[in-house]
XYZ file of C-alpha atoms in Angstrom:
595
model
C 0.064 -0.054 -0.368
C 0.839 3.810 -0.380
C 2.837 5.255 1.725
C 1.848 7.702 4.486
C 4.350 10.150 4.618
C 1.688 13.539 5.761
C 3.434 15.782 3.136
C 1.667 18.310 1.259
C 1.513 15.867 -1.872
C -0.475 13.795 -0.127
C -2.389 16.313 2.388
C -5.580 15.899 -0.104
C -7.576 13.059 0.506
C -6.481 9.992 -1.341
C -9.480 9.128 -3.192
C -9.482 12.031 -5.164
C -5.709 11.633 -6.116
C -7.113 8.202 -6.976
C -9.592 10.282 -9.421
C -6.810 11.964 -10.414
C -4.597 8.840 -11.640
C -7.783 7.712 -13.532
C -8.481 11.177 -15.434
C -4.370 11.421 -16.470
C -4.738 15.344 -14.997
C -2.399 16.572 -12.374
C -4.392 18.786 -9.418
C -5.203 22.315 -10.399
C -4.741 25.788 -8.921
C -5.933 25.687 -5.413
C -7.367 29.535 -6.537
C -9.446 27.964 -8.702
C -10.579 24.945 -6.667
C -11.821 27.552 -3.935
C -13.864 29.655 -6.288
C -16.647 30.793 -4.678
C -19.458 29.606 -7.569
C -18.303 26.405 -6.427
C -21.738 26.080 -5.352
C -23.331 26.966 -8.972
C -20.705 25.560 -10.926
C -21.881 22.025 -12.865
C -21.146 18.959 -11.117
C -17.991 17.199 -12.631
C -18.695 14.743 -15.003
C -18.257 11.442 -14.106
C -15.252 9.484 -14.856
C -13.866 6.038 -15.570
C -14.049 3.604 -13.375
C -9.560 2.693 -12.005
C -8.784 -0.491 -13.197
C -8.886 -3.057 -10.911
C -12.465 -1.006 -9.610
C -15.368 -2.584 -8.148
C -17.666 -4.336 -10.653
C -20.797 -2.191 -11.975
C -23.428 -4.474 -10.004
C -21.329 -4.011 -7.450
C -23.175 -1.491 -5.078
C -26.693 0.813 -5.800
C -26.199 4.280 -4.990
C -27.067 4.776 -1.574
C -27.909 8.373 0.672
C -24.979 10.756 0.580
C -22.528 8.680 -1.486
C -23.115 6.384 -4.398
C -22.363 3.321 -4.711
C -21.613 3.233 -8.546
C -17.967 3.097 -9.950
C -17.825 6.127 -12.147
C -20.529 8.255 -10.092
C -18.622 7.362 -6.348
C -15.354 8.514 -8.296
C -16.481 11.739 -9.602
C -18.679 12.406 -6.109
C -15.665 12.412 -4.434
C -13.793 15.247 -6.986
C -16.915 17.279 -5.727
C -16.019 16.298 -2.291
C -12.455 16.880 -2.644
C -12.852 20.448 -4.404
C -15.944 21.424 -1.594
C -12.721 20.931 1.393
C -10.724 22.989 -0.783
C -12.776 25.842 -1.202
C -13.207 25.773 3.045
C -9.332 25.173 3.627
C -8.302 27.721 1.069
C -9.977 30.796 2.155
C -7.430 33.194 3.706
C -7.095 33.654 7.341
C -7.635 36.903 8.882
C -9.214 38.374 5.901
C -11.208 41.690 6.773
C -14.209 41.409 8.291
C -13.953 37.702 8.660
C -13.233 35.536 11.971
C -9.918 33.519 12.078
C -10.400 30.066 11.954
C -9.928 27.629 14.730
C -7.176 25.616 13.813
C -8.432 22.178 12.637
C -8.230 19.108 15.684
C -5.746 15.793 15.277
C -9.079 14.267 14.569
C -10.102 16.403 11.752
C -6.458 16.284 10.173
C -5.859 12.512 10.898
C -9.910 11.851 9.184
C -9.251 9.406 6.335
C -10.838 9.632 2.893
C -13.515 7.806 2.313
C -13.672 4.209 1.109
C -14.415 2.799 -2.183
C -17.638 0.597 -2.495
C -16.999 -2.652 -0.928
C -16.118 -5.350 -3.464
C -17.350 -9.111 -3.492
C -14.139 -10.683 -3.325
C -13.732 -8.877 0.110
C -17.378 -9.984 1.397
C -15.769 -13.554 0.492
C -12.442 -13.019 2.041
C -14.293 -11.638 4.981
C -16.595 -14.553 5.682
C -13.290 -16.957 4.972
C -11.686 -15.330 7.421
C -14.312 -15.877 9.894
C -15.075 -19.870 9.176
C -11.083 -20.426 9.436
C -11.023 -19.042 12.405
C -14.513 -20.559 14.348
C -12.412 -23.988 12.708
C -9.053 -23.663 13.494
C -8.644 -21.532 16.332
C -11.170 -23.052 19.291
C -8.521 -25.816 20.031
C -5.379 -23.280 20.078
C -2.986 -21.874 18.268
C -0.486 -24.082 15.704
C -0.417 -23.256 12.044
C -4.373 -22.256 12.695
C -3.711 -19.030 13.433
C -1.625 -18.224 9.587
C -4.550 -19.903 8.274
C -6.992 -17.693 9.826
C -5.412 -14.249 8.804
C -4.382 -15.143 5.576
C -7.984 -14.759 4.353
C -7.590 -11.549 6.212
C -4.497 -10.340 4.013
C -6.469 -11.458 1.234
C -9.520 -8.639 2.152
C -6.962 -5.711 2.529
C -5.537 -6.413 -0.297
C -8.580 -6.453 -2.606
C -9.760 -3.099 -1.076
C -6.263 -1.815 -1.156
C -6.854 -2.058 -4.739
C -9.742 -1.071 -5.374
C -8.951 2.091 -3.603
C -6.163 2.835 -6.093
C -3.468 2.468 -3.692
C -0.264 0.634 -4.466
C 2.202 -1.591 -2.944
C 5.364 -0.210 -1.614
C 9.308 -1.663 -0.408
C 8.527 -1.128 3.202
C 4.736 -1.905 2.537
C 5.962 -5.406 1.663
C 8.088 -5.949 3.976
C 5.996 -5.597 6.791
C 3.701 -7.508 5.545
C 6.179 -9.967 4.867
C 7.578 -9.535 8.500
C 3.945 -9.561 9.980
C 2.915 -13.271 8.525
C 6.789 -14.256 9.405
C 5.717 -13.684 12.906
C 2.483 -15.347 12.829
C 4.418 -18.135 11.831
C 6.027 -18.660 15.291
C 2.926 -19.796 16.834
C 3.488 -22.795 14.290
C 7.108 -23.581 16.072
C 6.794 -23.101 19.160
C 4.795 -24.194 22.279
C 5.793 -21.359 24.896
C 3.288 -18.738 25.267
C 5.255 -16.001 26.445
C 7.760 -15.626 22.860
C 4.132 -16.327 21.167
C 2.329 -13.554 22.407
C 4.974 -10.870 22.143
C 5.621 -12.098 18.053
C 1.342 -11.859 18.076
C 1.686 -8.326 19.191
C 4.705 -7.348 17.144
C 2.930 -8.531 14.158
C -0.021 -6.492 14.945
C 1.978 -3.393 14.852
C 3.626 -4.627 11.419
C -0.056 -5.577 10.385
C -0.344 -1.606 11.560
C 2.049 -0.175 9.529
C 1.682 -1.537 6.379
C -2.021 -0.716 6.230
C -1.664 2.802 7.110
C 1.712 3.355 5.777
C 3.153 5.491 7.953
C 6.966 6.731 8.991
C 6.976 9.202 11.283
C 7.130 8.903 15.238
C 3.614 9.377 15.870
C 2.354 7.173 12.699
C 4.445 4.166 14.596
C 3.414 4.772 17.437
C -0.535 5.358 16.935
C -1.054 3.095 14.207
C -2.106 0.185 15.954
C -5.277 1.944 17.303
C -5.976 2.880 13.294
C -7.647 -0.619 14.167
C -10.039 0.321 16.639
C -11.580 3.370 14.228
C -11.671 0.606 11.408
C -13.556 -1.828 13.536
C -16.678 0.568 14.402
C -16.693 2.729 10.539
C -16.175 -1.206 8.841
C -18.721 -2.567 9.888
C -20.968 -0.016 8.393
C -19.049 -0.081 5.767
C -19.336 -3.734 5.185
C -22.962 -3.738 5.848
C -23.588 -0.782 3.380
C -22.023 -3.015 0.606
C -24.272 -5.992 1.917
C -27.676 -3.978 1.433
C -26.124 -2.797 -2.148
C -26.431 -6.568 -3.182
C -29.612 -7.612 -1.450
C -30.708 -6.819 -4.964
C -29.075 -8.981 -7.265
C -31.327 -11.497 -9.093
C -31.285 -15.059 -9.155
C -29.615 -15.364 -11.900
C -26.281 -14.228 -10.110
C -26.167 -16.104 -7.123
C -28.130 -19.351 -7.664
C -25.644 -20.980 -10.257
C -22.924 -20.574 -7.575
C -24.516 -21.867 -4.927
C -25.654 -25.017 -6.841
C -22.404 -25.384 -7.736
C -21.123 -24.957 -4.168
C -23.906 -27.300 -2.926
C -22.695 -30.116 -5.196
C -19.138 -30.345 -4.583
C -20.222 -30.353 -1.040
C -22.422 -33.236 -1.530
C -19.267 -35.058 -3.813
C -17.040 -34.420 -0.842
C -19.080 -36.265 1.267
C -20.314 -38.855 -0.704
C -17.010 -40.054 -2.142
C -14.976 -39.060 1.404
C -17.461 -41.582 3.433
C -16.638 -43.970 0.805
C -13.366 -43.364 0.732
C -12.642 -43.241 4.477
C -14.536 -46.869 4.705
C -13.233 -48.432 2.315
C -8.996 -47.997 3.708
C -8.327 -47.044 8.037
C -5.487 -45.318 6.819
C -6.865 -42.587 4.376
C -9.503 -42.481 7.308
C -7.250 -41.665 9.580
C -5.542 -38.975 7.667
C -9.042 -37.721 6.598
C -9.981 -37.510 10.365
C -6.751 -35.780 11.444
C -7.190 -33.099 8.451
C -10.477 -32.156 9.568
C -11.759 -29.705 12.548
C -14.049 -31.972 15.144
C -17.140 -29.465 15.831
C -19.278 -30.386 18.681
C -22.237 -28.709 19.701
C -20.608 -28.022 23.088
C -18.397 -26.066 21.099
C -21.128 -23.996 19.366
C -20.715 -20.685 21.375
C -16.936 -20.864 21.602
C -16.379 -20.763 18.004
C -18.965 -18.659 16.715
C -17.255 -15.731 19.691
C -14.020 -16.558 17.484
C -16.138 -16.364 14.086
C -17.335 -12.871 15.051
C -13.737 -12.168 15.919
C -12.188 -13.815 12.780
C -14.446 -11.969 10.429
C -14.612 -8.220 12.369
C -10.568 -8.314 12.421
C -10.417 -8.811 8.445
C -13.264 -5.988 8.142
C -11.011 -3.621 10.260
C -8.000 -4.932 7.996
C -9.788 -3.815 4.895
C -11.790 -1.076 6.122
C -7.905 0.150 6.790
C -6.651 -0.547 3.860
C -9.473 1.148 1.791
C -9.184 4.200 3.905
C -6.152 4.600 6.241
C -5.961 7.295 9.426
C -3.429 9.670 8.409
C -1.081 9.298 11.693
C 1.745 10.837 9.819
C -0.001 14.393 9.479
C 0.082 14.695 12.838
C 2.838 17.710 13.515
C 5.257 17.498 16.415
C 7.025 20.995 17.075
C 10.246 21.064 17.819
C 11.015 22.486 21.377
C 11.601 26.478 21.661
C 15.495 25.427 20.618
C 18.788 26.094 23.401
C 21.836 28.166 24.021
C 24.988 25.896 23.214
C 26.200 26.329 27.198
C 22.557 25.590 28.200
C 22.366 22.744 26.378
C 25.861 21.280 26.132
C 26.558 21.590 29.931
C 24.500 19.098 31.668
C 25.125 16.336 28.975
C 29.156 17.067 29.098
C 29.115 16.517 32.861
C 26.791 13.468 32.601
C 29.305 12.392 29.567
C 31.931 12.619 32.336
C 30.456 10.410 34.586
C 29.435 7.963 31.916
C 33.169 7.835 31.479
C 34.305 7.684 34.558
C 31.459 4.552 35.525
C 33.014 2.545 32.402
C 36.473 3.079 33.314
C 35.909 1.322 36.592
C 34.043 -1.023 34.924
C 36.469 -2.029 32.940
C 38.733 -2.441 35.590
C 36.310 -4.805 37.792
C 34.629 -6.912 35.203
C 37.361 -7.330 32.812
C 40.477 -7.787 35.062
C 42.212 -6.368 37.938
C 38.836 -6.871 40.151
C 39.988 -8.858 42.900
C 40.606 -5.784 45.597
C 37.418 -4.170 44.214
C 35.007 -7.682 45.816
C 37.312 -7.960 48.738
C 36.337 -4.428 49.753
C 32.809 -4.874 49.162
C 32.490 -8.060 50.529
C 30.716 -9.715 47.563
C 31.142 -12.695 45.598
C 31.485 -12.300 42.031
C 27.793 -13.566 41.345
C 26.527 -10.939 43.535
C 28.210 -8.176 42.340
C 27.441 -8.911 38.914
C 23.224 -9.773 40.037
C 23.424 -6.100 42.555
C 23.879 -4.058 39.083
C 22.418 -5.060 36.432
C 18.593 -3.808 36.787
C 20.644 -0.355 37.257
C 22.096 -0.435 34.094
C 19.068 -1.285 32.326
C 17.417 1.300 33.441
C 20.068 3.834 33.234
C 20.285 2.599 29.207
C 16.419 3.325 29.047
C 16.994 6.823 30.774
C 19.512 7.404 28.573
C 17.884 7.176 25.457
C 15.114 9.374 27.387
C 17.851 11.837 27.865
C 18.664 11.279 24.235
C 15.330 12.595 22.918
C 13.916 14.903 24.847
C 18.483 16.697 24.427
C 17.396 16.513 20.699
C 14.102 18.490 21.194
C 15.830 21.631 22.675
C 19.071 21.269 21.124
C 20.492 24.387 19.435
C 19.997 24.769 15.635
C 21.006 28.164 14.479
C 23.777 26.765 11.740
C 26.432 24.312 10.984
C 28.099 24.827 14.097
C 25.752 23.812 16.507
C 24.718 20.724 14.408
C 28.034 19.644 14.672
C 27.940 20.724 18.842
C 24.983 18.405 18.878
C 26.359 15.627 17.141
C 29.865 15.291 19.260
C 27.775 15.975 22.753
C 25.235 12.919 21.778
C 27.402 10.753 19.704
C 29.656 10.560 22.854
C 26.644 9.782 25.276
C 25.487 6.975 22.899
C 29.284 5.743 22.759
C 29.303 5.424 26.172
C 26.079 4.362 26.476
C 27.020 1.484 24.640
C 29.533 0.595 27.205
C 27.119 0.488 30.044
C 24.940 -2.106 27.368
C 28.049 -4.224 27.441
C 28.839 -4.178 31.030
C 25.209 -4.818 31.712
C 25.343 -7.671 29.531
C 29.018 -8.775 31.059
C 27.447 -9.049 34.411
C 23.992 -11.362 33.189
C 26.415 -13.503 32.171
C 28.479 -13.736 34.907
C 25.278 -14.655 36.465
C 23.875 -16.853 34.414
C 26.931 -18.595 34.677
C 27.005 -19.298 39.238
C 22.824 -19.788 38.585
C 22.037 -20.876 35.721
C 19.594 -19.726 32.666
C 15.671 -18.593 33.616
C 12.684 -16.807 31.697
C 13.509 -13.377 33.063
C 17.174 -13.609 32.482
C 17.231 -14.291 28.758
C 14.584 -11.922 28.260
C 16.127 -8.712 30.246
C 18.942 -9.671 28.790
C 17.405 -9.960 25.343
C 15.879 -6.202 25.718
C 19.222 -4.665 26.832
C 20.862 -6.058 23.678
C 18.382 -4.125 21.349
C 18.109 -1.226 23.335
C 22.029 -1.605 22.147
C 21.033 -1.375 18.565
C 18.420 1.487 19.322
C 21.574 3.597 20.480
C 23.336 2.330 16.910
C 20.637 3.263 15.111
C 20.020 6.574 16.572
C 24.086 6.998 15.961
C 23.043 5.867 12.204
C 21.149 8.653 12.088
C 23.071 11.558 13.222
C 25.236 10.852 10.220
C 23.496 9.989 7.626
C 19.884 11.731 8.738
C 17.032 10.552 10.667
C 14.042 10.602 8.372
C 14.439 6.689 8.432
C 14.819 6.113 11.832
C 10.923 5.107 13.355
C 10.466 2.437 10.590
C 14.392 1.197 11.471
C 13.348 1.150 15.286
C 9.903 -0.601 14.303
C 11.401 -3.056 12.206
C 14.442 -3.794 14.806
C 11.700 -4.602 17.622
C 9.834 -6.553 15.340
C 13.143 -8.741 14.070
C 13.983 -8.979 17.842
C 11.240 -10.696 18.713
C 10.494 -13.156 15.434
C 14.495 -13.984 16.128
C 13.426 -14.626 20.297
C 10.761 -16.675 18.918
C 12.678 -18.480 16.347
C 15.947 -18.939 19.095
C 13.599 -20.732 21.226
C 13.819 -19.258 24.593
C 12.577 -22.448 26.938
C 14.985 -24.659 24.908
C 18.224 -22.376 25.405
C 17.277 -22.316 28.920
C 17.007 -26.346 29.580
C 20.503 -26.419 26.519
C 22.407 -23.970 29.385
C 21.311 -25.721 32.578
C 21.880 -28.871 30.910
C 25.292 -27.944 29.830
C 25.879 -26.183 33.663
C 24.526 -29.563 34.949
C 27.284 -31.477 32.508
C 29.837 -29.242 34.005
C 29.629 -29.357 37.286
C 26.979 -31.240 38.490
C 24.265 -28.579 39.432
C 20.707 -28.581 38.306
C 17.582 -27.009 39.466
C 14.763 -29.399 38.453
C 11.922 -27.637 39.868
C 12.242 -24.557 37.662
C 11.519 -27.381 34.200
C 8.251 -28.444 35.724
C 7.491 -24.509 34.380
C 8.864 -25.053 30.643
C 7.044 -25.803 27.959
C 7.524 -28.808 25.762
C 10.186 -26.935 23.420
C 12.616 -27.633 26.550
C 11.982 -31.631 25.707
C 14.885 -31.868 23.484
C 17.762 -30.561 25.459
C 16.048 -32.053 28.718
C 16.196 -35.308 27.234
C 19.621 -35.311 27.577
C 19.804 -35.805 31.225
C 20.529 -39.403 33.152
C 17.740 -40.988 35.118
C 16.226 -39.939 37.189
C 16.680 -36.437 37.093
C 15.645 -36.700 32.804
C 12.304 -37.969 33.702
C 11.791 -35.951 36.773
C 12.748 -33.071 34.696
C 10.050 -33.249 32.149
C 7.670 -34.397 34.818
C 5.575 -31.183 34.387
C 5.736 -31.005 31.447
C 4.434 -34.564 30.788
C 1.966 -34.450 32.658
C 0.777 -31.062 30.996
C 0.241 -32.680 27.431
C -1.200 -36.197 29.030
C -4.073 -33.146 30.261
C -4.200 -31.571 26.711
C -5.020 -35.300 25.321
C -4.853 -35.265 21.564
C -4.265 -31.945 19.639
C -5.075 -31.592 15.730
C -2.552 -30.483 13.183
C -3.602 -26.796 13.252
C -3.514 -26.836 16.895
C -0.289 -28.394 17.662
C 3.216 -26.502 17.093
C 5.925 -27.945 15.792
C 8.266 -27.737 19.108
C 4.987 -30.117 20.895
C 4.805 -32.195 18.065
C 8.641 -32.834 18.288
C 8.408 -33.182 22.239
C 5.130 -35.697 21.618
C 7.326 -38.037 19.516
C 10.173 -38.047 22.525
C 8.422 -38.928 25.536
C 6.442 -41.673 23.556
C 10.103 -43.497 22.560
C 10.932 -43.063 26.023
C 8.243 -42.379 28.276
C 8.535 -40.740 32.018
C 9.614 -43.499 34.548
C 10.986 -42.031 37.604
C 8.198 -42.123 40.508
C 6.946 -39.201 42.784
C 8.899 -40.460 45.783
C 12.435 -40.000 43.624
C 11.745 -36.791 42.103
C 10.479 -35.339 45.680
C 13.616 -36.419 47.562
C 15.496 -34.711 43.662
C 13.682 -31.629 44.882
C 11.729 -31.923 41.682
C 8.529 -30.290 43.119
C 9.982 -27.439 45.603
C 9.229 -23.624 45.599
C 11.257 -21.399 43.457
C 11.559 -17.762 43.329
C 12.799 -16.075 40.217
C 14.952 -13.405 39.689
């Protein structure tokens, strides 16, 4: 879809821009567009329908906005001219009151959406049915299959509105689909949840075409607006099709009924003739029961509403990039630079101590503090993480009030903030070093691996800020959003639960220390690594995971992740054998407080 730059060339409604592309005319002079005699002027002649636009029988004229493609385009032109007339009137003219500056809600208001195409309606229905059939038993690959029709609905709606895909849009779509594949690969809930949230962000960026900070932060909120307006938009499209004759829909209905009858008849015959085919067919077809009716109906509504919101956003997105954030009042060089220079000196002194303590020559420091190496590492990690976050806030505020009267000011800003970013990277390295030392002493946990991953991403953001200072910052908002999504994707693909189990098993093989109680809360992703432990510790480590999968029972293919499938295969070949008493003596069921 087209990018939402928020510039002057995109400040006009998108539908009017589509009309210009159809007629081949460029925007007229604003003065001519705002002539006072517009009310008496005849309406523009209907323009031909754009390529790929709605079919002629897609809609009937509705009150306020015609549904016919050509009439809709002409009506959009007339609405655009009326809006130009209101916006181009000179402010402060004699005898006129100064108009009130439009609110942000008016500025970001989307253009009128093109009429709903039949393909969009079909895709919305398919998304609702897929959600009802595939998501009642769990996520797995069913989530990606349920979202695919919503992507088709958004694509068709965007094409009907005349929007075209840009490189960034394609990157967001590919990233969104890759993130939605994480539930099909990993059983652990926390990387899956992060992946779904990141997919929502990338989907919002793809649909809105945002490229500024307000656009990146506010784009996901556009789905809430599109949900309300999208339902009305969809109902309007359904009402416009109420008068379609039987000669249009009856053949399609007959063909569908015959296809279903043939599938049921021959499918039943083949299943009764071959047990292997019957087993395969039973695994592929969702098991729908009356008891699941309410939850499946809710999933149908949810899937259809999400598809409607995506299609409506693609047809007419909110223009978040039109929100302008005015820079703060520039400060003098001394007033601005003095606090930051002092902060740089503090960072430099702290980093010098870190290099001495963490990378050699720390025995004297540890003797004076009375702490062990692991305790010393644990003591400061969280403080260093907060220091990194606060440094990013300081950089953002410093850029807002930075002096900007000439090349000398720009050079000063780059030097001071570049030094702060470089020193902050040393803080990031020190924090990661502390965490590595602590993990060596006490093992890896979910909390430790997640905060270490966050610290790594913050370091990447600082590197991006430094690059923006050299090459320009126009691309920075999208780069930060893309780096966050890429970090979440890598986090899910690397399988954090598997990493935790692998690291703790390696620690056991080295010093014979292991915490069996912690493994009871891990997901099936940890089974391949825990399977390497010797008995009875192997069975005790896998006991909690084995019990969870036993309670879940048989899970259909579309609700099972690859991690769970591998775990079930391993436990089927080598079942858990240790008794409760043996595992209890090894501390398997003890309580554990995680840091």
